[in-house]
């Protein structure tokens, strides 16, 4: 190691920052006060507040101070003060006393935990470990990976061995930030991380496309004929040279294989086959792991064969999961079982892999062990909980409802200050803050309190909070709250002419918008069924709505009519498969056709859902189909089968659809 005898934490931080800047890392640029739009003198207080929020988000401290001064009597005073202070915490100009005064003034509010999160990041970045260690135990949600990295770094700098905790935490480079790069550096410097550990982090960052993390970690390993940044930028040059001699060059070659495999796995395989004799068996296995992961993202037919060549190579958690998915697709239950058994405990205990391990054990004849796994998750009201229930020979039903909360139980929450702030944020269409304030109040509630709070949300017409709140109960379950069916007359008017099942449409809406009528996604999708403008226009023309205008998309009747009509078009294009149509509604109709065409055999719908290469769409399909099954159980008042609803998906290379 080259990092021996200098003030490591300060020097390396400067080096990492310079590397990030040289690499064009995503640095937040602070706009000048003149660059941002100021509300005019006649602007409403709400408009000034929203502008203040934007100024704080862009770290424009001067403008934030100016706008906050215009809101002296505003009802969301704690947020005015937060937005005034936040940029100064982030640029380290806020004094310790200013921050402490805020934390004391608004003690107990959600915004205090938010500011403490900001402060902990600033304290970690400046190495103020005494203050950091004082404040970290008070961080209630503790939901920031970078803060967790800073906390481990603080302990490591004091001599604690945190290597195992760090390995368990450092699994998703997109969440790292400076805190996690500093942690990797500290552990490499004090010997808790070996060169193999650091190379693992570099490979994992390269897999995730996080060049900043890879570049920062690269200063911790021995040099080869090229640098990590050079290999990531121009992998073909490294591959043309061959692996050469020495462990560092071989690791660089493996990274280059992964980079090329993202666009051409077969070409990467050709390179590795030619270079294998110059590398150790484990290095070759690591090379195959890079290629196999890239091939899996593309659902390439060769992926399963590539995975078989990885032997016992150390894999990232993403790679482990894709190895299982490709084995499921191929019907290789032995690999499914072995790979899940080798996962870290936290990942192995995820309900997804508990279910598939149970299936693999059953395929191996270990019925008792499989049953125990299915029983452990069958009480979970989710996709894999439902499938586990069916593996136990039962169907999906709706549990009996609790005694409804009384008017007095519900009325309590109309006086709850956090709920009041939440509803105020809903009025401002600031859903992020609204959700944070609402959820903060739920943390210590009993089931009865949660049911009453959910009913208060229903009465306040914020159905997404009703669903979310009721979803948290542990022993009493009100499925009329968890799976509401508002606007039923309008829904019937839209679905009956199409012969479409209400349960499926409600299942989709529950996932899309949580019944927020004015919901708008970051990409511009609108309304209950989250229609994109181009899609709404296309469908309106197809069904003969000659007077359609874009502003109609949030009208309940219009949104349901256009949404169900489009869903029906997608369903017909998918030969009546709800599983494929659900995927098409989220990802576009052409993609499920492409994914289906790669299948080597007919697979059950759950396997198809699990191998969807888009994380969002994979979760979306599972949730919508799970929702629809519960809605059907409620509407039809009889047990349902999720497996039957999912069906089987056969290979099919149908022509591309013309739907948007």
XYZ file of C-alpha atoms in Angstrom:
660
model
C 0.000 0.000 0.000
C 1.143 3.506 -0.803
C -0.783 5.305 1.980
C 1.376 5.076 5.046
C 2.686 8.113 6.811
C 0.612 11.236 6.272
C -2.533 12.825 7.628
C -4.761 10.422 5.757
C -8.280 11.608 6.355
C -7.623 15.245 5.359
C -5.242 14.646 2.481
C -7.252 11.883 0.894
C -10.413 13.938 1.130
C -8.725 16.713 -0.855
C -7.429 14.188 -3.369
C -10.830 12.535 -3.766
C -12.473 15.900 -4.298
C -9.966 16.889 -6.966
C -10.464 13.564 -8.713
C -14.209 14.029 -8.660
C -13.871 17.491 -10.155
C -11.455 16.287 -12.807
C -13.826 13.477 -13.689
C -16.728 15.821 -14.191
C -18.574 14.456 -11.157
C -22.100 15.592 -10.414
C -21.241 18.636 -8.327
C -24.118 20.869 -7.273
C -23.657 24.278 -8.896
C -24.953 27.103 -6.748
C -26.806 29.575 -8.937
C -26.386 33.255 -8.247
C -29.250 35.198 -6.747
C -29.704 36.862 -10.130
C -30.038 33.492 -11.901
C -33.156 32.442 -10.024
C -36.608 33.838 -10.526
C -37.805 36.056 -7.698
C -41.509 36.292 -6.922
C -42.776 39.804 -7.561
C -43.822 42.124 -4.756
C -47.462 41.178 -5.217
C -46.814 37.418 -5.112
C -48.787 35.395 -2.599
C -47.104 34.084 0.516
C -47.459 30.542 -0.869
C -45.610 31.511 -4.045
C -42.832 33.101 -2.015
C -42.596 29.960 0.141
C -42.294 27.698 -2.909
C -39.583 29.973 -4.287
C -37.818 29.790 -0.905
C -37.923 26.007 -1.068
C -36.368 26.078 -4.552
C -33.642 28.454 -3.403
C -32.739 26.173 -0.512
C -32.727 23.122 -2.793
C -30.186 24.830 -5.052
C -28.097 26.020 -2.079
C -28.750 29.657 -2.949
C -28.301 30.965 0.557
C -28.516 34.652 -0.261
C -31.856 34.302 -2.025
C -33.144 31.999 0.702
C -32.399 34.655 3.322
C -34.121 37.330 1.252
C -37.265 35.266 0.628
C -37.503 34.006 4.209
C -37.526 37.612 5.408
C -40.746 38.114 3.426
C -42.511 35.308 5.300
C -42.460 36.504 8.874
C -45.959 35.293 9.783
C -46.209 32.309 7.460
C -47.951 29.278 8.966
C -45.156 26.808 8.094
C -42.647 28.709 10.191
C -40.390 25.740 10.968
C -39.889 25.157 7.245
C -39.210 28.831 6.592
C -36.463 28.655 9.202
C -35.206 25.336 7.802
C -34.959 26.604 4.246
C -33.226 29.730 5.531
C -30.647 27.662 7.430
C -30.122 24.649 5.165
C -27.828 26.281 2.567
C -25.623 27.645 5.331
C -25.347 24.226 6.972
C -24.339 22.753 3.640
C -21.689 25.400 2.930
C -20.423 25.157 6.556
C -21.139 28.831 7.338
C -23.856 28.165 9.930
C -22.607 28.284 13.495
C -23.040 25.387 15.886
C -25.262 27.549 18.066
C -27.579 28.431 15.175
C -28.116 24.763 14.428
C -28.626 23.859 18.083
C -31.145 26.668 18.475
C -33.171 25.312 15.538
C -33.068 21.753 16.902
C -34.285 22.980 20.280
C -36.941 25.344 18.925
C -38.663 22.668 16.849
C -37.823 19.617 18.919
C -40.097 16.692 18.076
C -40.905 17.776 14.525
C -39.937 15.842 11.429
C -37.977 18.815 10.139
C -35.576 18.540 13.078
C -34.517 15.079 11.937
C -34.128 16.454 8.420
C -31.808 19.252 9.586
C -29.879 16.857 11.794
C -29.326 14.713 8.693
C -27.945 17.768 6.850
C -25.755 18.695 9.808
C -24.351 15.178 10.204
C -23.313 15.200 6.556
C -21.553 18.535 7.038
C -19.868 17.345 10.247
C -18.677 14.166 8.570
C -17.334 15.999 5.537
C -15.354 18.386 7.749
C -14.195 15.636 10.122
C -15.805 17.132 13.230
C -16.131 13.739 14.874
C -16.803 14.949 18.407
C -19.963 16.765 17.331
C -20.863 14.013 14.872
C -20.667 11.345 17.582
C -22.820 13.477 19.870
C -25.534 14.020 17.258
C -25.642 10.702 15.411
C -27.503 8.759 18.153
C -30.236 11.437 17.967
C -30.808 10.884 14.224
C -34.147 9.107 14.500
C -34.738 7.776 11.008
C -31.072 6.941 10.341
C -31.937 6.403 6.687
C -28.966 8.023 4.959
C -26.283 5.606 3.725
C -23.650 8.326 3.604
C -24.293 9.267 7.228
C -23.975 5.593 8.185
C -20.630 5.507 6.398
C -19.454 8.566 8.295
C -20.524 6.869 11.556
C -18.453 3.766 10.770
C -15.551 5.981 9.702
C -15.651 7.795 13.022
C -15.456 4.499 14.880
C -12.700 3.175 12.636
C -10.582 6.290 13.182
C -10.842 5.590 16.923
C -9.518 2.050 16.458
C -12.732 0.003 16.214
C -12.836 -2.871 13.739
C -15.804 -2.126 11.502
C -14.799 -4.071 8.386
C -17.684 -6.538 8.474
C -20.235 -3.800 9.092
C -18.737 -1.806 6.238
C -18.917 -4.744 3.820
C -22.584 -5.215 4.728
C -23.299 -1.506 4.188
C -21.254 -0.866 1.051
C -23.454 -2.655 -1.469
C -24.981 0.144 -3.547
C -22.457 2.673 -4.870
C -25.124 5.098 -6.094
C -25.812 5.917 -2.411
C -22.180 6.365 -1.342
C -21.177 10.003 -1.628
C -18.043 11.293 0.021
C -18.840 9.572 3.308
C -18.576 6.063 1.910
C -15.529 6.839 -0.212
C -13.850 8.178 2.941
C -14.802 5.014 4.816
C -13.260 2.790 2.136
C -10.108 4.890 2.285
C -9.850 4.746 6.077
C -10.287 0.964 6.137
C -7.706 0.520 3.390
C -5.231 2.737 5.246
C -5.619 0.995 8.606
C -5.534 -2.526 7.170
C -9.164 -3.475 7.776
C -9.756 -3.600 4.009
C -7.369 -5.598 1.882
C -6.483 -4.776 -1.710
C -9.078 -7.423 -2.689
C -11.731 -5.509 -0.708
C -10.881 -2.262 -2.474
C -10.846 -3.883 -5.915
C -14.248 -5.365 -5.101
C -15.552 -1.868 -4.398
C -14.041 -0.581 -7.651
C -15.598 -3.410 -9.661
C -18.944 -2.907 -7.948
C -18.846 0.822 -8.705
C -17.967 0.077 -12.335
C -20.906 -2.345 -12.552
C -23.210 0.431 -11.355
C -21.680 3.014 -13.662
C -20.519 5.116 -10.705
C -17.244 6.408 -12.046
C -16.760 8.847 -9.160
C -16.687 6.088 -6.536
C -14.379 3.961 -8.681
C -11.991 6.860 -9.270
C -11.855 7.753 -5.590
C -11.079 4.161 -4.594
C -8.472 3.818 -7.345
C -5.928 5.882 -5.371
C -5.924 3.111 -2.754
C -4.640 0.294 -4.987
C -1.373 -0.412 -6.714
C -0.802 1.019 -10.166
C -0.938 -1.044 -13.337
C -0.085 -0.142 -16.909
C -3.116 2.158 -16.873
C -5.283 3.862 -14.287
C -8.825 2.916 -13.347
C -10.208 6.121 -14.927
C -8.361 5.363 -18.172
C -9.684 1.816 -18.279
C -13.238 2.914 -17.571
C -13.075 5.614 -20.236
C -11.301 3.550 -22.916
C -11.571 -0.154 -22.055
C -10.671 -1.351 -25.565
C -7.121 -0.050 -25.128
C -6.642 -2.237 -22.037
C -8.203 -5.239 -23.727
C -5.991 -4.817 -26.773
C -2.887 -4.884 -24.544
C -4.034 -8.022 -22.732
C -3.929 -8.650 -18.988
C -0.135 -8.497 -18.792
C 1.570 -9.290 -15.515
C 0.624 -8.551 -11.925
C -2.580 -8.513 -9.928
C -3.303 -4.824 -10.580
C -3.175 -5.242 -14.357
C -5.401 -8.287 -14.144
C -7.971 -6.363 -12.109
C -7.898 -3.544 -14.636
C -8.451 -6.079 -17.398
C -11.472 -7.483 -15.541
C -12.943 -3.979 -15.240
C -12.347 -3.399 -18.948
C -14.201 -6.641 -19.715
C -17.183 -5.404 -17.740
C -17.194 -2.065 -19.519
C -17.131 -3.662 -22.979
C -19.714 -6.261 -21.947
C -22.253 -3.509 -21.271
C -22.538 -3.032 -25.024
C -21.290 -6.384 -26.354
C -21.096 -9.363 -23.966
C -20.069 -11.744 -26.743
C -17.084 -9.575 -27.658
C -16.032 -9.431 -24.006
C -16.284 -13.231 -23.819
C -13.989 -13.539 -26.828
C -11.406 -11.316 -25.134
C -11.571 -13.331 -21.919
C -11.258 -16.677 -23.670
C -8.105 -15.412 -25.341
C -6.569 -14.079 -22.129
C -7.596 -16.794 -19.654
C -4.228 -18.615 -19.719
C -2.478 -15.515 -18.367
C -4.806 -15.177 -15.372
C -5.566 -17.161 -12.230
C -8.727 -19.251 -12.097
C -10.352 -16.791 -9.684
C -9.480 -13.840 -11.910
C -11.040 -15.633 -14.868
C -14.140 -16.315 -12.781
C -14.324 -12.615 -11.867
C -14.095 -11.751 -15.538
C -16.986 -14.076 -16.340
C -18.992 -12.480 -13.526
C -18.596 -9.057 -15.159
C -19.694 -10.441 -18.517
C -22.541 -12.501 -17.052
C -24.041 -9.504 -15.262
C -23.980 -7.356 -18.396
C -25.479 -10.224 -20.425
C -28.202 -10.659 -17.804
C -29.271 -7.033 -18.090
C -29.763 -7.733 -21.797
C -31.464 -11.098 -21.111
C -28.939 -12.599 -23.520
C -29.364 -16.365 -24.110
C -25.709 -16.933 -23.145
C -26.082 -15.374 -19.685
C -26.791 -18.637 -17.860
C -23.690 -20.244 -19.398
C -21.561 -17.252 -18.402
C -22.831 -17.519 -14.829
C -21.823 -21.184 -14.662
C -18.255 -20.106 -15.363
C -18.153 -17.729 -12.388
C -17.554 -20.660 -10.010
C -17.152 -19.240 -6.476
C -16.068 -15.725 -7.488
C -17.080 -13.023 -4.978
C -20.129 -11.315 -6.458
C -21.826 -8.020 -5.785
C -25.344 -8.287 -4.398
C -26.734 -7.151 -7.738
C -24.774 -9.909 -9.465
C -25.977 -12.553 -7.000
C -29.590 -11.647 -7.651
C -29.159 -11.713 -11.420
C -27.419 -15.060 -11.234
C -30.546 -16.409 -9.528
C -32.865 -14.749 -12.036
C -31.067 -16.265 -15.009
C -31.087 -19.667 -13.315
C -34.843 -19.345 -12.761
C -35.311 -18.526 -16.414
C -33.275 -21.598 -17.390
C -35.000 -23.878 -14.852
C -31.669 -24.506 -13.082
C -32.948 -25.012 -9.534
C -29.584 -26.255 -8.246
C -27.967 -22.913 -9.081
C -30.950 -21.078 -7.601
C -30.533 -22.952 -4.333
C -26.756 -22.634 -4.136
C -26.629 -18.950 -5.032
C -29.323 -17.917 -2.547
C -27.671 -20.013 0.173
C -24.455 -18.083 -0.439
C -26.039 -14.645 -0.153
C -25.291 -12.407 2.852
C -27.848 -12.975 5.603
C -29.711 -9.701 5.081
C -30.160 -10.337 1.373
C -30.980 -14.022 1.852
C -33.741 -13.028 4.279
C -35.417 -10.770 1.712
C -38.878 -12.180 1.036
C -38.049 -12.606 -2.664
C -35.199 -14.995 -2.053
C -36.915 -16.774 0.846
C -39.679 -17.695 -1.592
C -37.400 -18.832 -4.400
C -35.183 -20.781 -2.007
C -38.328 -22.552 -0.811
C -39.199 -23.393 -4.403
C -35.678 -24.674 -5.037
C -35.769 -26.840 -1.911
C -39.110 -28.279 -2.981
C -37.674 -29.112 -6.407
C -34.898 -30.945 -4.557
C -37.421 -32.971 -2.560
C -36.816 -31.098 0.716
C -40.496 -30.517 1.314
C -40.376 -29.895 5.068
C -37.650 -27.271 4.762
C -39.526 -25.655 1.892
C -42.764 -25.569 3.880
C -41.040 -23.860 6.795
C -39.799 -21.118 4.504
C -43.216 -20.635 2.909
C -44.868 -20.489 6.341
C -42.380 -17.833 7.460
C -43.552 -15.396 4.767
C -47.142 -16.467 4.028
C -48.589 -13.879 6.416
C -47.063 -11.066 4.386
C -49.661 -9.248 2.249
C -47.415 -8.961 -0.788
C -46.612 -10.692 -4.059
C -44.331 -13.329 -2.582
C -46.397 -13.710 0.563
C -49.382 -14.543 -1.634
C -47.378 -16.993 -3.739
C -46.068 -18.661 -0.576
C -49.647 -19.056 0.645
C -50.517 -20.862 -2.575
C -47.477 -23.124 -2.179
C -49.053 -24.154 1.137
C -52.224 -25.160 -0.684
C -54.283 -22.095 0.218
C -55.846 -19.339 -1.857
C -55.738 -15.576 -1.381
C -58.573 -14.194 0.747
C -59.321 -10.947 2.540
C -58.874 -11.149 6.323
C -61.813 -10.183 8.533
C -61.917 -6.487 9.278
C -61.441 -4.915 12.696
C -63.969 -2.966 14.704
C -63.996 0.403 12.939
C -62.459 3.290 14.882
C -64.994 5.545 16.537
C -65.532 9.226 15.843
C -63.641 10.139 18.988
C -60.607 8.071 17.994
C -60.543 9.742 14.588
C -61.164 13.277 15.812
C -57.929 13.229 17.834
C -55.919 13.449 14.642
C -57.588 16.617 13.408
C -55.584 18.346 16.160
C -52.284 16.634 15.337
C -49.760 19.336 14.395
C -47.783 17.068 12.077
C -50.912 16.004 10.200
C -51.932 19.655 9.910
C -48.584 20.469 8.312
C -48.971 17.468 6.025
C -52.390 18.566 4.793
C -51.054 22.078 4.287
C -48.307 20.688 2.087
C -50.895 18.726 0.108
C -52.681 22.033 -0.517
C -49.400 23.374 -1.895
C -48.945 20.210 -3.998
C -45.674 19.511 -2.196
C -46.154 15.780 -1.736
C -42.615 15.003 -0.585
C -42.928 17.205 2.482
C -46.555 16.140 3.000
C -45.588 12.476 3.107
C -42.610 13.103 5.384
C -44.699 15.017 7.921
C -47.482 12.418 7.897
C -45.207 9.398 8.190
C -43.230 10.990 11.025
C -46.368 10.962 13.155
C -46.980 7.244 12.547
C -43.729 5.938 14.014
C -44.964 4.880 17.455
C -48.660 4.294 16.799
C -50.511 1.138 17.799
C -52.699 -0.706 15.315
C -55.818 1.022 16.624
C -54.188 4.411 16.300
C -53.017 3.622 12.781
C -56.515 2.567 11.747
C -57.961 5.776 13.187
C -55.276 7.895 11.509
C -55.968 6.111 8.216
C -59.662 6.894 8.572
C -58.798 10.517 9.243
C -56.790 10.488 6.008
C -59.845 9.134 4.176
C -62.006 11.919 5.589
C -59.339 14.433 4.560
C -59.346 13.012 1.004
C -55.680 12.010 1.004
C -56.158 8.388 0.067
C -52.480 7.710 -0.483
C -51.882 8.395 3.231
C -54.874 6.218 4.140
C -53.393 3.295 2.202
C -49.876 3.843 3.510
C -51.015 4.256 7.106
C -53.270 1.219 7.114
C -50.522 -0.855 5.452
C -48.486 -0.474 8.647
C -50.803 -2.392 10.977
C -49.429 -5.653 12.295
C -52.401 -7.557 13.724
C -55.594 -5.715 12.721
C -56.218 -5.331 8.996
C -58.765 -3.125 7.283
C -58.655 -3.924 3.575
C -61.236 -1.241 2.778
C -58.480 1.193 3.795
C -55.618 -0.728 2.211
C -57.454 -1.351 -1.057
C -59.992 1.431 -1.568
C -62.226 1.602 -4.628
C -63.212 5.266 -5.077
C -65.036 6.562 -8.160
C -66.704 3.188 -8.747
C -69.560 4.546 -10.943
C -67.017 6.318 -13.151
C -64.875 3.183 -13.211
C -67.819 1.008 -14.276
C -68.673 3.437 -17.047
C -65.125 3.089 -18.386
C -64.563 -0.660 -17.955
C -67.927 -2.259 -18.791
C -67.962 -1.346 -22.501
C -64.472 -2.866 -22.750
C -65.318 -6.004 -20.781
C -62.403 -5.143 -18.505
C -62.006 -6.345 -14.925
C -62.244 -3.572 -12.315
C -59.905 -5.419 -9.961
C -56.972 -5.172 -12.348
C -57.546 -1.492 -13.095
C -57.833 -0.626 -9.403
C -54.697 -2.673 -8.744
C -52.891 -0.585 -11.320
C -54.188 2.743 -10.006
C -53.189 1.817 -6.466
C -49.631 1.433 -7.723
C -49.641 4.350 -10.151
C -51.088 7.222 -8.140
C -52.396 5.874 -4.826
C -55.677 7.571 -5.853
C -54.300 11.100 -5.824
C -56.405 12.687 -8.566
C -53.910 15.419 -9.367
C -50.831 13.213 -9.137
C -48.097 14.147 -11.597
C -44.903 12.136 -12.027
C -41.424 13.520 -12.641
C -41.767 12.593 -16.325
C -45.126 14.345 -16.734
C -47.629 11.492 -16.334
C -50.932 12.733 -14.913
C -54.006 11.686 -12.979
C -55.218 8.474 -11.405
C -53.893 6.323 -14.247
C -50.754 8.419 -14.793
C -51.140 9.067 -18.505
C -48.340 10.638 -20.480
C -49.501 13.580 -22.629
C -48.592 11.861 -25.900
C -50.370 8.677 -24.855
C -53.509 10.555 -23.829
C -53.577 12.364 -27.167
C -53.021 9.105 -29.078
C -55.807 7.257 -27.253
C -58.244 10.162 -27.526
C -57.790 10.152 -31.286
C -58.160 6.357 -31.467
C -61.466 6.342 -29.598
C -62.870 9.373 -31.387
C -62.594 12.097 -28.727
C -62.373 14.905 -31.234
C -62.663 17.689 -28.661
C -59.894 16.402 -26.354
C -57.465 18.926 -24.884
C -54.455 18.232 -22.678
C -55.978 19.959 -19.638
C -58.735 17.305 -19.492
C -56.350 14.544 -18.469
C -56.896 15.100 -14.723
C -60.679 14.988 -15.022
C -61.761 11.733 -13.357
C -64.044 10.538 -16.145
C -61.608 11.448 -18.902
C -58.601 9.976 -17.125
C -60.361 6.667 -16.484
C -61.762 6.511 -20.004
C -58.412 7.154 -21.657
C -56.449 5.023 -19.186
C -58.678 1.962 -19.440
C -58.910 2.298 -23.224
C -55.121 2.356 -23.474
C -54.784 -0.544 -21.054
C -57.247 -2.508 -23.180
C -55.199 -1.765 -26.299
C -52.041 -3.002 -24.577
C -53.840 -6.119 -23.309
C -55.027 -6.988 -26.807
C -51.526 -6.491 -28.133
C -50.244 -8.912 -25.478
C -52.669 -11.702 -26.401
C -54.716 -11.185 -23.253
C -51.854 -11.591 -20.743
C -52.370 -9.241 -17.786
C -48.764 -9.842 -16.717
C -47.353 -8.673 -20.047
C -49.880 -5.848 -20.362
C -49.015 -4.556 -16.895
C -45.337 -4.508 -17.828
C -46.223 -2.782 -21.106
C -48.297 -0.106 -19.375
C -45.258 0.842 -17.291
C -42.334 0.283 -19.652
C -43.988 0.649 -23.062
C -45.627 -2.164 -25.039
C -42.562 -2.959 -27.127
C -40.338 -3.938 -24.211
C -42.315 -6.920 -22.842
C -42.342 -8.310 -26.383
C -38.562 -8.015 -26.515
C -38.152 -9.635 -23.099
C -40.556 -12.414 -24.018
C -38.661 -13.141 -27.244
C -35.508 -13.937 -25.237
C -37.147 -16.752 -23.235
C -35.572 -20.182 -23.786
C -38.765 -21.909 -22.652
C -42.237 -21.263 -21.286
C -41.992 -19.882 -17.768
C -44.528 -19.138 -15.074
C -45.594 -15.526 -14.784
C -43.758 -15.017 -11.491
C -40.444 -16.004 -13.096
C -41.079 -13.656 -16.002
C -41.828 -10.830 -13.551
C -38.662 -11.527 -11.567
C -36.407 -11.406 -14.649
C -37.652 -8.034 -15.935
C -34.441 -6.019 -16.391
C -35.881 -2.663 -15.245
C -36.011 -2.387 -11.449
C -39.033 -0.075 -11.526
C -41.029 -2.269 -13.902
C -40.127 -5.455 -12.042
C -41.530 -4.069 -8.801
C -44.460 -2.475 -10.607
C -45.669 -5.732 -12.163
C -45.432 -7.598 -8.866
C -47.309 -4.895 -6.976
C -50.060 -4.394 -9.557
C -50.756 -8.110 -9.897
C -50.715 -8.579 -6.129
C -53.089 -5.629 -5.707
C -55.428 -6.944 -8.399
C -55.662 -10.304 -6.658
C -56.790 -8.700 -3.415
C -59.245 -6.443 -5.217
C -60.721 -9.478 -6.965
C -61.083 -11.263 -3.615
C -62.955 -8.225 -2.272
C -65.157 -7.613 -5.309
C -66.024 -11.263 -5.933
C -66.080 -12.300 -2.273
C -64.277 -15.554 -3.010
C -60.690 -16.900 -2.806
C -58.317 -16.017 -5.618
C -55.155 -17.386 -7.202
C -52.280 -15.036 -7.981
C -50.523 -17.833 -9.856
C -53.501 -18.242 -12.136
C -53.695 -14.500 -12.703
C -50.000 -14.350 -13.592
C -50.338 -17.278 -15.999
C -47.476 -18.674 -18.052
C -45.385 -16.722 -20.537
C -44.212 -18.527 -23.657
C -41.427 -17.429 -26.030
C -42.911 -15.338 -28.794
C -41.312 -13.023 -31.320
C -44.440 -11.087 -32.293
C -44.082 -8.045 -34.491
C -43.513 -4.759 -32.701
C -46.593 -2.880 -31.566
C -47.529 0.548 -32.855
C -48.762 1.732 -29.467
C -46.887 4.539 -27.696
